[in-house]
CSV table of C-alpha atoms in Angstrom, one decimal:
chain,number,residue,atom,x,y,z
A,240,MET,CA,-19.7,-6.9,-13.3
A,241,ALA,CA,-23.4,-6.4,-14.0
A,242,LYS,CA,-24.8,-4.6,-17.1
A,243,THR,CA,-26.3,-1.2,-16.7
A,244,ASP,CA,-29.5,-2.1,-18.6
A,245,GLU,CA,-30.1,-5.1,-16.2
A,246,ASN,CA,-29.4,-3.1,-13.0
A,247,LYS,CA,-30.6,0.5,-13.0
A,248,ASN,CA,-28.6,1.2,-9.8
A,249,TYR,CA,-25.2,0.0,-11.0
A,250,LYS,CA,-23.0,3.0,-11.9
A,251,VAL,CA,-19.2,3.5,-12.2
A,252,ILE,CA,-18.2,6.7,-10.4
A,253,ALA,CA,-14.4,6.7,-10.8
A,254,GLU,CA,-11.9,4.4,-12.4
A,255,ASN,CA,-8.2,4.2,-12.0
A,256,ARG,CA,-7.2,3.4,-15.6
A,257,LYS,CA,-3.5,4.1,-15.0
A,258,ALA,CA,-3.3,1.4,-12.3
A,259,ARG,CA,-3.3,-1.4,-14.9
A,260,HIS,CA,-0.5,0.4,-16.8
A,261,ASP,CA,1.7,1.1,-13.7
A,262,TYR,CA,1.1,-2.1,-11.8
A,263,ALA,CA,0.8,-5.9,-12.4
A,264,ILE,CA,-2.5,-6.7,-10.7
A,265,GLU,CA,-2.3,-10.1,-8.9
A,266,ASP,CA,-5.7,-10.2,-7.3
A,267,ASP,CA,-8.7,-8.0,-6.7
A,268,LEU,CA,-11.2,-7.6,-3.9
A,269,GLU,CA,-14.5,-5.8,-3.5
A,270,VAL,CA,-14.7,-3.7,-0.3
A,271,GLY,CA,-17.2,-1.3,1.2
A,272,ILE,CA,-16.4,2.3,2.0
A,273,VAL,CA,-17.4,4.4,5.0
A,274,LEU,CA,-18.9,7.7,3.7
A,275,GLU,CA,-20.6,10.7,5.1
A,276,GLY,CA,-24.0,11.9,3.8
A,277,SER,CA,-22.6,14.8,1.7
A,278,GLU,CA,-20.0,12.4,0.2
A,279,VAL,CA,-22.7,10.0,-1.0
A,280,LYS,CA,-24.6,12.9,-2.6
A,281,SER,CA,-21.4,14.1,-4.3
A,282,LEU,CA,-20.7,10.7,-5.7
A,283,ARG,CA,-24.2,10.5,-7.1
A,284,VAL,CA,-23.3,13.4,-9.4
A,285,ASN,CA,-20.0,11.7,-10.4
A,286,SER,CA,-17.4,13.9,-8.8
A,287,ALA,CA,-14.6,11.7,-7.5
A,288,ASN,CA,-11.1,10.8,-8.4
A,289,ILE,CA,-9.1,7.8,-7.2
A,290,ALA,CA,-6.2,8.1,-9.6
A,291,GLU,CA,-3.6,9.4,-7.1
A,292,SER,CA,-4.9,7.3,-4.2
A,293,TYR,CA,-3.7,4.1,-2.5
A,294,ALA,CA,-4.9,1.9,0.3
A,295,GLU,CA,-3.0,0.8,3.4
A,296,VAL,CA,-3.5,-1.5,6.3
A,297,LYS,CA,-2.9,0.5,9.6
A,298,GLU,CA,-3.7,-0.6,13.1
A,299,GLY,CA,-5.8,-3.6,12.0
A,300,GLU,CA,-8.0,-1.6,9.6
A,301,LEU,CA,-7.9,-0.9,5.8
A,302,TRP,CA,-7.8,2.8,4.8
A,303,LEU,CA,-8.1,4.7,1.5
A,304,VAL,CA,-5.5,7.5,1.4
A,305,ASN,CA,-5.7,10.6,-0.8
A,306,GLY,CA,-9.0,9.7,-2.5
A,307,TYR,CA,-10.8,12.8,-3.7
A,308,ILE,CA,-14.5,13.4,-3.4
A,309,ALA,CA,-15.6,16.9,-4.5
A,310,PRO,CA,-17.6,19.0,-2.0
A,311,TYR,CA,-21.3,18.9,-2.4
A,312,GLU,CA,-22.6,22.4,-3.0
A,313,GLN,CA,-25.9,22.1,-1.3
A,314,ALA,CA,-24.3,20.9,2.0
A,315,LYS,CA,-22.6,24.1,3.0
A,316,THR,CA,-22.5,23.7,6.8
A,317,PHE,CA,-22.5,19.9,6.9
A,318,GLY,CA,-20.0,19.3,4.2
A,319,HIS,CA,-17.0,17.0,4.2
A,320,GLU,CA,-13.3,17.2,3.9
A,321,GLU,CA,-12.3,16.4,0.3
A,322,ARG,CA,-9.2,14.3,0.8
A,323,ARG,CA,-9.8,12.8,4.2
A,324,ARG,CA,-8.8,9.2,5.0
A,325,ARG,CA,-11.7,6.9,4.5
A,326,LYS,CA,-12.1,3.5,6.1
A,327,LEU,CA,-12.6,0.5,3.8
A,328,LEU,CA,-14.6,-2.4,5.0
A,329,CYS,CA,-13.5,-6.1,4.6
A,330,ASN,CA,-13.5,-9.1,6.8
A,331,LYS,CA,-10.7,-10.2,9.0
A,332,ARG,CA,-9.4,-13.0,6.8
A,333,GLU,CA,-9.2,-10.7,3.8
A,334,LEU,CA,-7.5,-8.0,5.8
A,335,ALA,CA,-4.9,-10.5,7.1
A,336,ARG,CA,-4.2,-11.7,3.6
A,337,LEU,CA,-3.8,-8.1,2.4
A,338,TRP,CA,-1.4,-7.3,5.2
A,339,ASN,CA,0.6,-10.4,4.6
A,340,ASP,CA,0.9,-9.7,0.9
A,341,THR,CA,2.0,-6.1,1.5
A,342,GLN,CA,4.6,-7.0,4.2
A,343,ARG,CA,6.1,-10.2,2.7
A,344,LYS,CA,5.9,-9.9,-1.0
A,345,GLY,CA,6.5,-6.1,-1.3
A,346,MET,CA,3.2,-5.5,-2.9
A,347,THR,CA,0.8,-2.6,-2.6
A,348,ILE,CA,-3.0,-2.1,-2.5
A,349,VAL,CA,-4.3,0.0,-5.4
A,350,PRO,CA,-7.9,1.2,-5.8
A,351,LEU,CA,-9.2,0.2,-9.2
A,352,VAL,CA,-12.9,1.2,-9.4
A,353,LEU,CA,-15.3,3.1,-7.3
A,354,TYR,CA,-18.9,2.3,-8.1
A,355,PHE,CA,-22.5,1.9,-6.8
A,356,ASN,CA,-23.5,-1.8,-6.9
A,357,HIS,CA,-26.9,-3.1,-8.0
A,358,ARG,CA,-28.4,-2.3,-4.6
A,359,GLY,CA,-27.1,1.3,-4.8
A,360,ILE,CA,-24.4,0.9,-2.2
A,361,ALA,CA,-21.0,2.5,-2.8
A,362,LYS,CA,-18.3,-0.1,-3.2
A,363,MET,CA,-14.6,-0.1,-4.3
A,364,LYS,CA,-12.6,-2.7,-6.0
A,365,VAL,CA,-9.0,-2.8,-4.8
A,366,GLY,CA,-6.2,-4.7,-6.4
A,367,ILE,CA,-3.1,-6.3,-4.8
A,368,ALA,CA,-0.4,-5.2,-7.2
A,369,LYS,CA,3.3,-5.2,-7.8
A,370,GLY,CA,4.9,-2.2,-9.5
A,371,LYS,CA,6.0,-2.6,-13.1
A,372,LYS,CA,9.4,-1.6,-14.4
A,373,ASN,CA,9.8,0.3,-17.7
A,374,HIS,CA,10.9,-2.8,-19.6
A,375,ASP,CA,7.7,-4.6,-18.4
A,376,LYS,CA,5.6,-1.7,-19.6
A,377,ARG,CA,7.3,-1.8,-23.0
A,378,ALA,CA,6.8,-5.6,-23.3
A,379,ASP,CA,3.1,-5.2,-22.4
A,380,LYS,CA,2.7,-2.5,-25.0
A,381,ALA,CA,4.4,-4.6,-27.7
A,382,LYS,CA,2.1,-7.6,-26.8
A,383,GLN,CA,-1.0,-5.4,-26.9
A,384,ASP,CA,0.1,-4.0,-30.4
A,385,TRP,CA,0.7,-7.5,-31.7
A,386,ASN,CA,-2.7,-8.8,-30.5
A,387,ARG,CA,-4.4,-5.8,-32.1
A,388,GLN,CA,-2.5,-6.4,-35.4
A,389,LYS,CA,-3.4,-10.1,-35.3
A,390,GLN,CA,-7.1,-9.3,-34.8
A,391,ARG,CA,-6.9,-7.0,-37.9
A,392,LEU,CA,-5.3,-9.7,-40.0
A,393,LEU,CA,-7.9,-12.3,-38.9
A,394,LYS,CA,-10.7,-9.9,-39.6
A,395,HIS,CA,-9.6,-9.2,-43.2
A,396,GLN,CA,-8.9,-12.9,-44.0
A,397,GLY,CA,-12.4,-14.1,-42.9
């Protein structure tokens, strides 16, 4: 990812922090998102949530389901539906790979980050993920705690 001081247009809009806790992310992919004008205006003022959303491949297209973009107040008559299905843009090879992974390996497509890239275009990073069990979550937490403790010990020794 680019730094904000280098690229004035780069801006994170919404992040799904819980996804890395609930899922083991195998691979990630940057995709475009089809938006209406009032949705883009609303995103510019940081009013979106992708925490409860997911992506699915349906009829040869990739869709974002249950993603929330707040209504834009100044667009009264030409507003948008808050939780409508939004089309995600990727090429055919990537779409075929996503479909194969979700059908064969029992994985799911999880939105990770919604952001404006360095050119000011709205993009989304989606991850191909497998759900974690409770014991996997506990093991990850123990590993994280041990790494934190190890860093503290190394910091105090040196």
